[in-house]
Structures are given as C-alpha cells and as structure tokens.
Short mmCIF file of C-alpha atoms in Angstrom, two decimals:
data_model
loop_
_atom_site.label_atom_id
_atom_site.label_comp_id
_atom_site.label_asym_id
_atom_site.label_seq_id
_atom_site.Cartn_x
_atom_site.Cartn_y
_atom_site.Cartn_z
CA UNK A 1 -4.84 53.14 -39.19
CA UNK A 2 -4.33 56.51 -40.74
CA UNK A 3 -5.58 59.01 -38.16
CA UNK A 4 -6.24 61.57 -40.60
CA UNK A 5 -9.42 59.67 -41.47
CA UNK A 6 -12.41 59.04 -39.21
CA UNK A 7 -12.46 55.89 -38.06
CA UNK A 8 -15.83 52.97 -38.43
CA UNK A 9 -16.72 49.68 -36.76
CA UNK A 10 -19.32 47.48 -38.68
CA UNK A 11 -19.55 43.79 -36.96
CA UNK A 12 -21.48 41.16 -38.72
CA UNK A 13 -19.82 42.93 -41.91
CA UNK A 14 -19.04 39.45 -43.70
CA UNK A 15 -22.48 40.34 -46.08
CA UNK A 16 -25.90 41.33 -46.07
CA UNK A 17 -26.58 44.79 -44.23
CA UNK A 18 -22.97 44.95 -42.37
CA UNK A 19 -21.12 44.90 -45.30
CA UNK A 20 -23.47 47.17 -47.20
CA UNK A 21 -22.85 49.58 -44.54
CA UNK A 22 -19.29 49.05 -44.55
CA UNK A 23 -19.06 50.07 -47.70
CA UNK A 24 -21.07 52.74 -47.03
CA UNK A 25 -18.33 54.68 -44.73
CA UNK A 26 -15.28 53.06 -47.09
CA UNK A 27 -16.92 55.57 -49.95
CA UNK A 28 -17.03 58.71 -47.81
CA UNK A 29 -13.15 57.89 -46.28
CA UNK A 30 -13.95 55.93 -43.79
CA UNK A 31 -11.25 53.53 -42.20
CA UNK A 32 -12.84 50.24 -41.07
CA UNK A 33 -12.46 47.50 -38.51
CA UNK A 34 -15.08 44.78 -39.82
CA UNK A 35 -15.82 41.79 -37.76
CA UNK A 36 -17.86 38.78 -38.28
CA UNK A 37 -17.09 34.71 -37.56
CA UNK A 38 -17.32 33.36 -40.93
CA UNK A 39 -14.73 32.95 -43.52
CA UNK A 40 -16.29 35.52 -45.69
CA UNK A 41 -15.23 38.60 -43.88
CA UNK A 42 -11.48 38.39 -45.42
CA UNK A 43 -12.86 38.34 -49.00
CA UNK A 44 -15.02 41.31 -47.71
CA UNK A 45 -12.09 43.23 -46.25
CA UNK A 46 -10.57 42.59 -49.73
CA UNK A 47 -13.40 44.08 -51.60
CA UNK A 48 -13.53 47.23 -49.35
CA UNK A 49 -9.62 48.18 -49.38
CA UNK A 50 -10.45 49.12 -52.96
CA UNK A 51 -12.14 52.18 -52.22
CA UNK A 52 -8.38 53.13 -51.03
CA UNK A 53 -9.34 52.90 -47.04
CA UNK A 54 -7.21 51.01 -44.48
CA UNK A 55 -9.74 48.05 -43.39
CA UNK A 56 -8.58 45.86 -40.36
CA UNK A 57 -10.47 42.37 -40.38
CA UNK A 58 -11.34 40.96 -36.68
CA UNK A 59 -12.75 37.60 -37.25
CA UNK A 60 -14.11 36.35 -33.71
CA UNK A 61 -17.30 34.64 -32.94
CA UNK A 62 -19.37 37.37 -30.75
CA UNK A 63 -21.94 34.90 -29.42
CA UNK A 64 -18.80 33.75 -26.73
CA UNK A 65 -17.54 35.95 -24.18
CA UNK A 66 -13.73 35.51 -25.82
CA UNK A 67 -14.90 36.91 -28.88
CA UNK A 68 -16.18 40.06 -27.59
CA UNK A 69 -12.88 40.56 -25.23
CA UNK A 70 -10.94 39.82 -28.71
CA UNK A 71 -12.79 42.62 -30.64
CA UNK A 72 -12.50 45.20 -27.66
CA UNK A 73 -8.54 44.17 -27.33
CA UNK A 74 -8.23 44.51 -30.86
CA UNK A 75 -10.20 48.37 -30.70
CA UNK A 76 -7.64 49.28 -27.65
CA UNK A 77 -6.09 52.42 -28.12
CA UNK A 78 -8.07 53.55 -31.58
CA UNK A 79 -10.97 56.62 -31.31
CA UNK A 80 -13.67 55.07 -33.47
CA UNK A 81 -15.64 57.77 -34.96
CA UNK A 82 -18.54 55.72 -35.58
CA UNK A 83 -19.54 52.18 -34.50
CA UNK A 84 -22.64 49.91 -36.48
CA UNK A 85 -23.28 47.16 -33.81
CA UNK A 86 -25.31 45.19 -36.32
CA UNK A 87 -24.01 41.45 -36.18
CA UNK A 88 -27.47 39.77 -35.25
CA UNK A 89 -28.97 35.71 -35.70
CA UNK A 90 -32.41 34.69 -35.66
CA UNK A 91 -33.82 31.20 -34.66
CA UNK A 92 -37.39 30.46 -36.77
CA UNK A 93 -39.78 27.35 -34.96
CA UNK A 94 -42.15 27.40 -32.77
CA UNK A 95 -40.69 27.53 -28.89
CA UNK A 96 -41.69 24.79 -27.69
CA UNK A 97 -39.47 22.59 -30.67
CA UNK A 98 -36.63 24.64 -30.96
CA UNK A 99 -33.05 23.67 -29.36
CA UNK A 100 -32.14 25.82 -26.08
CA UNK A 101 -28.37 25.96 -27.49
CA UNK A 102 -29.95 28.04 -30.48
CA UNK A 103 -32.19 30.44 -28.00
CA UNK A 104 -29.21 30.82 -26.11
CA UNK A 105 -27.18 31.85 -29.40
CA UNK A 106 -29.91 34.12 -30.60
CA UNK A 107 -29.62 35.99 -26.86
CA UNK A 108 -25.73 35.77 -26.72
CA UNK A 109 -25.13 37.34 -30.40
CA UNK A 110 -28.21 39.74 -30.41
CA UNK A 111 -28.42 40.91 -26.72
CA UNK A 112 -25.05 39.80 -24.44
CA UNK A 113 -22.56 40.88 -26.84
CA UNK A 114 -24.01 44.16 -27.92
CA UNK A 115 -24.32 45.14 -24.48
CA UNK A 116 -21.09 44.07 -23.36
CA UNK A 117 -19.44 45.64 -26.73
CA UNK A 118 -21.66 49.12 -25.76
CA UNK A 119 -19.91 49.53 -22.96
CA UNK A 120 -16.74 50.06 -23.67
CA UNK A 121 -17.55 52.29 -27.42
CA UNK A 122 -19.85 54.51 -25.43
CA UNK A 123 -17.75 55.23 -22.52
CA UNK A 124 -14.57 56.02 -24.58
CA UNK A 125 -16.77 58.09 -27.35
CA UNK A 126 -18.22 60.49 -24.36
CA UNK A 127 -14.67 60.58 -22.74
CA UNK A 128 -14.12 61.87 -25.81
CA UNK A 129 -17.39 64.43 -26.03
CA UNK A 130 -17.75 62.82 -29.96
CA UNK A 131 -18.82 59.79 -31.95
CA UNK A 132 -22.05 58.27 -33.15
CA UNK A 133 -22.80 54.58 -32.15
CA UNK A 134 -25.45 53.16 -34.43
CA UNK A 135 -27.72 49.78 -33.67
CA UNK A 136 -29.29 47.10 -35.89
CA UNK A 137 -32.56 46.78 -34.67
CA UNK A 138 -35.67 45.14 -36.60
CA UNK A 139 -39.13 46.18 -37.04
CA UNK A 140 -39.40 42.44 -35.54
CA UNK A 141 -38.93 44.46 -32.10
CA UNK A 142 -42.62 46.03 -32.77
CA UNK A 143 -44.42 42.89 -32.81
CA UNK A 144 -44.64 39.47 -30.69
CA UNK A 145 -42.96 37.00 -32.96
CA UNK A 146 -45.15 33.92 -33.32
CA UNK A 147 -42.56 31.24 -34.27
CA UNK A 148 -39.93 33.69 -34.14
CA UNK A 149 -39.86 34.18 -30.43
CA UNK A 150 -37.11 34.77 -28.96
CA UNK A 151 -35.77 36.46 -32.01
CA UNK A 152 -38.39 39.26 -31.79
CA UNK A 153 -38.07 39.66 -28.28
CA UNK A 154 -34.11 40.05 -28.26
CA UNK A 155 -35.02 43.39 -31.15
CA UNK A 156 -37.18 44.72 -28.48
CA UNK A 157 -34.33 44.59 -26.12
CA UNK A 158 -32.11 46.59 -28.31
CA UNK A 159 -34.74 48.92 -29.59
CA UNK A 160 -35.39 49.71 -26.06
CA UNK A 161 -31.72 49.65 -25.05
CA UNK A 162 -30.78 52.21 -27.80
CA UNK A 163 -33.39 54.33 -26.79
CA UNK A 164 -32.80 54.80 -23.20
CA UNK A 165 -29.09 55.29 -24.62
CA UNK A 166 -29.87 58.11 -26.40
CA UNK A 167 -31.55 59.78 -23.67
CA UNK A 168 -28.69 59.36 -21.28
CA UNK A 169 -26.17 60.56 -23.86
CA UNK A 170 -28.31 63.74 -24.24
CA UNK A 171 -25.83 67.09 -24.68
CA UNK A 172 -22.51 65.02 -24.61
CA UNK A 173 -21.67 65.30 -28.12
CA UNK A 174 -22.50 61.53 -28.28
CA UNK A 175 -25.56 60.46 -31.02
CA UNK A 176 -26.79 56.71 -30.61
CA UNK A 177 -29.38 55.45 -33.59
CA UNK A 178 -31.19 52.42 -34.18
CA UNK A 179 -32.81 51.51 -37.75
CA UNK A 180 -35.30 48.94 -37.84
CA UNK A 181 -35.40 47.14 -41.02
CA UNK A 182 -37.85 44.64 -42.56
CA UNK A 183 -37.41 41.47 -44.50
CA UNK A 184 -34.24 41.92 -46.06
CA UNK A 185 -32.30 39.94 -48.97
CA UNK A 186 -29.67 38.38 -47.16
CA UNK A 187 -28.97 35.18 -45.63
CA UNK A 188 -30.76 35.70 -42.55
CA UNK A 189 -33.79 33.08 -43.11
CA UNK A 190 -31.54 30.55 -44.14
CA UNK A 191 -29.27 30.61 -41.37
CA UNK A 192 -32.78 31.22 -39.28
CA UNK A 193 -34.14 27.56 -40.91
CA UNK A 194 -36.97 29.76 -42.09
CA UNK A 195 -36.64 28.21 -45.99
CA UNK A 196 -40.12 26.61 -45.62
CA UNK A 197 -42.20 30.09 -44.27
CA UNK A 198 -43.94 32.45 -46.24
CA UNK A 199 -41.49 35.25 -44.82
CA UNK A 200 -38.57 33.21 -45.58
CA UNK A 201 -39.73 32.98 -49.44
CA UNK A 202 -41.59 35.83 -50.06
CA UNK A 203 -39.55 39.00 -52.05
CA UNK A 204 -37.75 41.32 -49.77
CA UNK A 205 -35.61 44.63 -49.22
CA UNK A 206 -32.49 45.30 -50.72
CA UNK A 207 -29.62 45.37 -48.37
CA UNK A 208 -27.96 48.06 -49.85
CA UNK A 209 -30.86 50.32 -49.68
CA UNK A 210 -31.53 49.71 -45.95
CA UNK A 211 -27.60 50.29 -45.49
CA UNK A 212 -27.93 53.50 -47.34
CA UNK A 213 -31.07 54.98 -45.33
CA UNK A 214 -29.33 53.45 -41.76
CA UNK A 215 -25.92 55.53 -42.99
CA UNK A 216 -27.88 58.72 -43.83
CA UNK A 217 -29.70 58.25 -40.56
CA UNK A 218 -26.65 57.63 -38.28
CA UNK A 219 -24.64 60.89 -39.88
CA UNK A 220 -27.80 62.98 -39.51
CA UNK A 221 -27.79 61.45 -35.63
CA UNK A 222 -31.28 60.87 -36.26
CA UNK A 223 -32.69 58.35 -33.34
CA UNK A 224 -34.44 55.99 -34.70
CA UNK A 225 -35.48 54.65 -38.57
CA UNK A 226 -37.79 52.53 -40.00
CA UNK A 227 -35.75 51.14 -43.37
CA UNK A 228 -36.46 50.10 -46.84
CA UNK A 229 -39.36 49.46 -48.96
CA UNK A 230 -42.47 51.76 -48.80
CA UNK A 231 -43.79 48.26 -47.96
CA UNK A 232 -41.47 48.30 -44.67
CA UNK A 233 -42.34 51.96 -43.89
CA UNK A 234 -45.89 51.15 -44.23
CA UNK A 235 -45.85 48.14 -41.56
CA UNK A 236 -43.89 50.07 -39.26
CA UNK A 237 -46.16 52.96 -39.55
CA UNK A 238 -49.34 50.15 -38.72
CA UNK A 239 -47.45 48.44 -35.68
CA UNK A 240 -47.64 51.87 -33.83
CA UNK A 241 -51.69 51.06 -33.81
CA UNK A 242 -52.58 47.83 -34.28
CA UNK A 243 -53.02 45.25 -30.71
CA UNK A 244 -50.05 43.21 -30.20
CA UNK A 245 -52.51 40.40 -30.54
CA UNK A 246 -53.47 41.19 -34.13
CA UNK A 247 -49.81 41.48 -35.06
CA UNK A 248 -49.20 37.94 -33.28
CA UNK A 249 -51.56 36.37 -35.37
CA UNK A 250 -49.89 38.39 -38.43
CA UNK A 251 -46.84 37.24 -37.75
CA UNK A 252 -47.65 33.66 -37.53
CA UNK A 253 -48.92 33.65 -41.21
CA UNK A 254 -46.06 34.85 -42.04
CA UNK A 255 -43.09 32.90 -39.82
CA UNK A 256 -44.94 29.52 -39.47
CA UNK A 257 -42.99 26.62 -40.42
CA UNK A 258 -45.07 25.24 -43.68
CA UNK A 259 -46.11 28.43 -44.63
CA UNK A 260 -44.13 28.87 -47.94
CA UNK A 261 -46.30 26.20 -49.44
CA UNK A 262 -49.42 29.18 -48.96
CA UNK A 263 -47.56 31.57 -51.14
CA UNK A 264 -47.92 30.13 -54.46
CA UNK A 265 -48.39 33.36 -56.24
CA UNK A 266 -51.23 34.81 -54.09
#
C-alpha cells in the first residue's frame, strides 16, 4: 500500500452499506482493504481501484474463527487509519422455528468476530495515539425484535460495546462511532428469509445515503448516528420514549413472517 495515503478497512464491503462506504474513503484518497465471503467482493475491489486507490481484497468468511485470524494476518504490519467493522447477517422467524446453526451465525458474524477483530485495530490505533474505528450498528439495537430476535439483540451488543469503547478511549487520540441505520436497500432481508414480511417488502433507505451520513459521522468522530431517511431519524428519535413493550408489538407487525401480504398499498 502506498503509505503516503491514509489507510481504510470496510468488511462486509462486497455491496450494500460496506461497499457504499468503501467508496466513500476511495473518493477522498483512501487506500482500502475490503473483506467479505462472497464472490462479489473481487468485482467490488475492481470497481473501487478506479478512483486511482490501491484496494487489497481479503475474502474470508468472518462468522469462523480462521477467517478472522486470516483478516488480522493479512492487516499485520499496516497502520489503518480508519476501520468500518460493518459485515453483519440477520436471521428473520420466530425463535422458537428458526435453526440454532443460523442463531449461532447471526452471533458469530455480528458479535464474536467484531469483538475479536476490535481487539487487535484498537490496541494498535492507541499504540499509535491515532485512528478512528467506526461500527455498524442498527436502530434494531433500540427495540426487542419480535421475530427478529436474536438479530436485534446482537445490535444491542454492539451499540453497547461501541459505547463503552468510546468512553475508555477518551483523550487517546482514538475516536470509535457507531451509526444505526434503518431498513436499508440491500440484500439484507433476503439473505434474512424476510421476503414474505412487511419490513422485508416495504420501501427503504438508500445505501449510499446511510454510507454518506456514517462517513461524515466517523471523520467528524461523532459517537453515535441515527442514519437515513427523515423516516429513520424519526423512529430513532421515538424509541428513546416509547416502552420496549410497545416497540415489541411494533416490531412484530412489521418482521412477522406473512406480513407482506398486509401491505397491499396501505
């Protein structure tokens, strides 16, 4: 990498928010390391090494323990200037149906490997007295998620996480953010099985625009963001009142499996 540039990490970078944000720090001359499993994130390397940055492409499968040592090998002996840790999976269903081995994923990819990846990014930045490590939360981690469980309660984690983070990294030159976006256009509900809820098929946020309010956030070292829509702003602003039981009940109108079948144009 060419160490007259700052250096970024963005995992789960393949699409959606990750590779919004990706391109994000490619336009202001940003070097990358991108990371996701899938076989998209060469074709999204491609696409970014035309905004003239170097961009090194990590594929490796965070939900395992060998895929997070692979991505930490791979970051050995660079100073990343900034890193998103924004690779996330949800499970949709109600808890009593769904399959452990997806629980477990949601837990592995969303709470295991960001704290095992945190680690090492953190320690090295405040060696280092600089940096700015950045978290994709949800506004999910506001609310109990009826039929979205274990999803919602994995955001809480790392909304809580990040906070206490930026507490202990007070005065060390170190800023850590989290940005809690809503419903976003991406393939989240798909890979979620959430095709048949009203969430899943309703209109959402575009990517790009929660990238672009995350990015502004994270070089501002703001702590925390609600992103996109007014819409989004607005429910984040009414989860800071309303009882968790309310927003329960909210949220299984929204995630239920059947659900979509409700929305037809009301």
């Amino acid at each position: 990498m060419d160490s007259s540039r700052p250096l970024a990490l963005v995992t789960g970078a393949s699409g959606g928010i990750g590779y919004e944000l990706a391109a994000l720090f490619a336009e202001h001359g940003h070097d990358l390391v991108i990371n996701a499993e899938d076989d998209r994130l060469e074709h999204a390397a491609r696409r970014l090494r035309e905004s003239g940055v170097e961009v090194r492409a990590v594929g490796a499968d965070l939900r395992s323990p060998d895929g997070v040592d692979h991505l930490v090998a791979a970051l050995t002996g660079l100073a990343l200037d900034v890193a998103a840790l924004n690779a996330g999976v949800g499970q949709g269903g109600a808890f009593v149906d769904t399959d452990p081995d997806d629980d477990r994923s949601v837990i592995d990819l969303n709470v295991t490997s960001t704290v095992r990846l945190a680690k090492p990014l953190l320690r090295d930045m405040v060696d280092r007295g600089v940096g700015r490590l950045m978290f994709t939360s949800s506004v999910a981690a506001t609310m109990p998620g009826s039929f979205q469980s274990v999803y919602n309660a994995s955001k809480s984690f790392v909304q809580s996480f990040a906070q206490a983070l930026q507490e202990e990294v007070e005065g060390t030159g170190v800023t850590v953010t989290s940005f809690m976006p809503g419903p976003t256009e991406t393939d989240f509900f798909r890979r979620a099985g959430m095709t048949d809820t009203k969430v899943g098929t309703m209109p959402k946020d575009d990517p790009a625009q929660v990238a672009r309010q995350a990015y502004d956030a994270v070089m501002k070292g703001r702590g925390k963001l609600v992103t996109g829509s007014a819409k989004t702003k607005a429910q984040g602003v009414a989860d800071r009142v309303l009882p968790d039981r309310v927003k329960a009940a909210v949220h299984r109108r929204m995630a239920e499996p059947g659900t979509a079948r409700d929305d037809g144009g009301r």
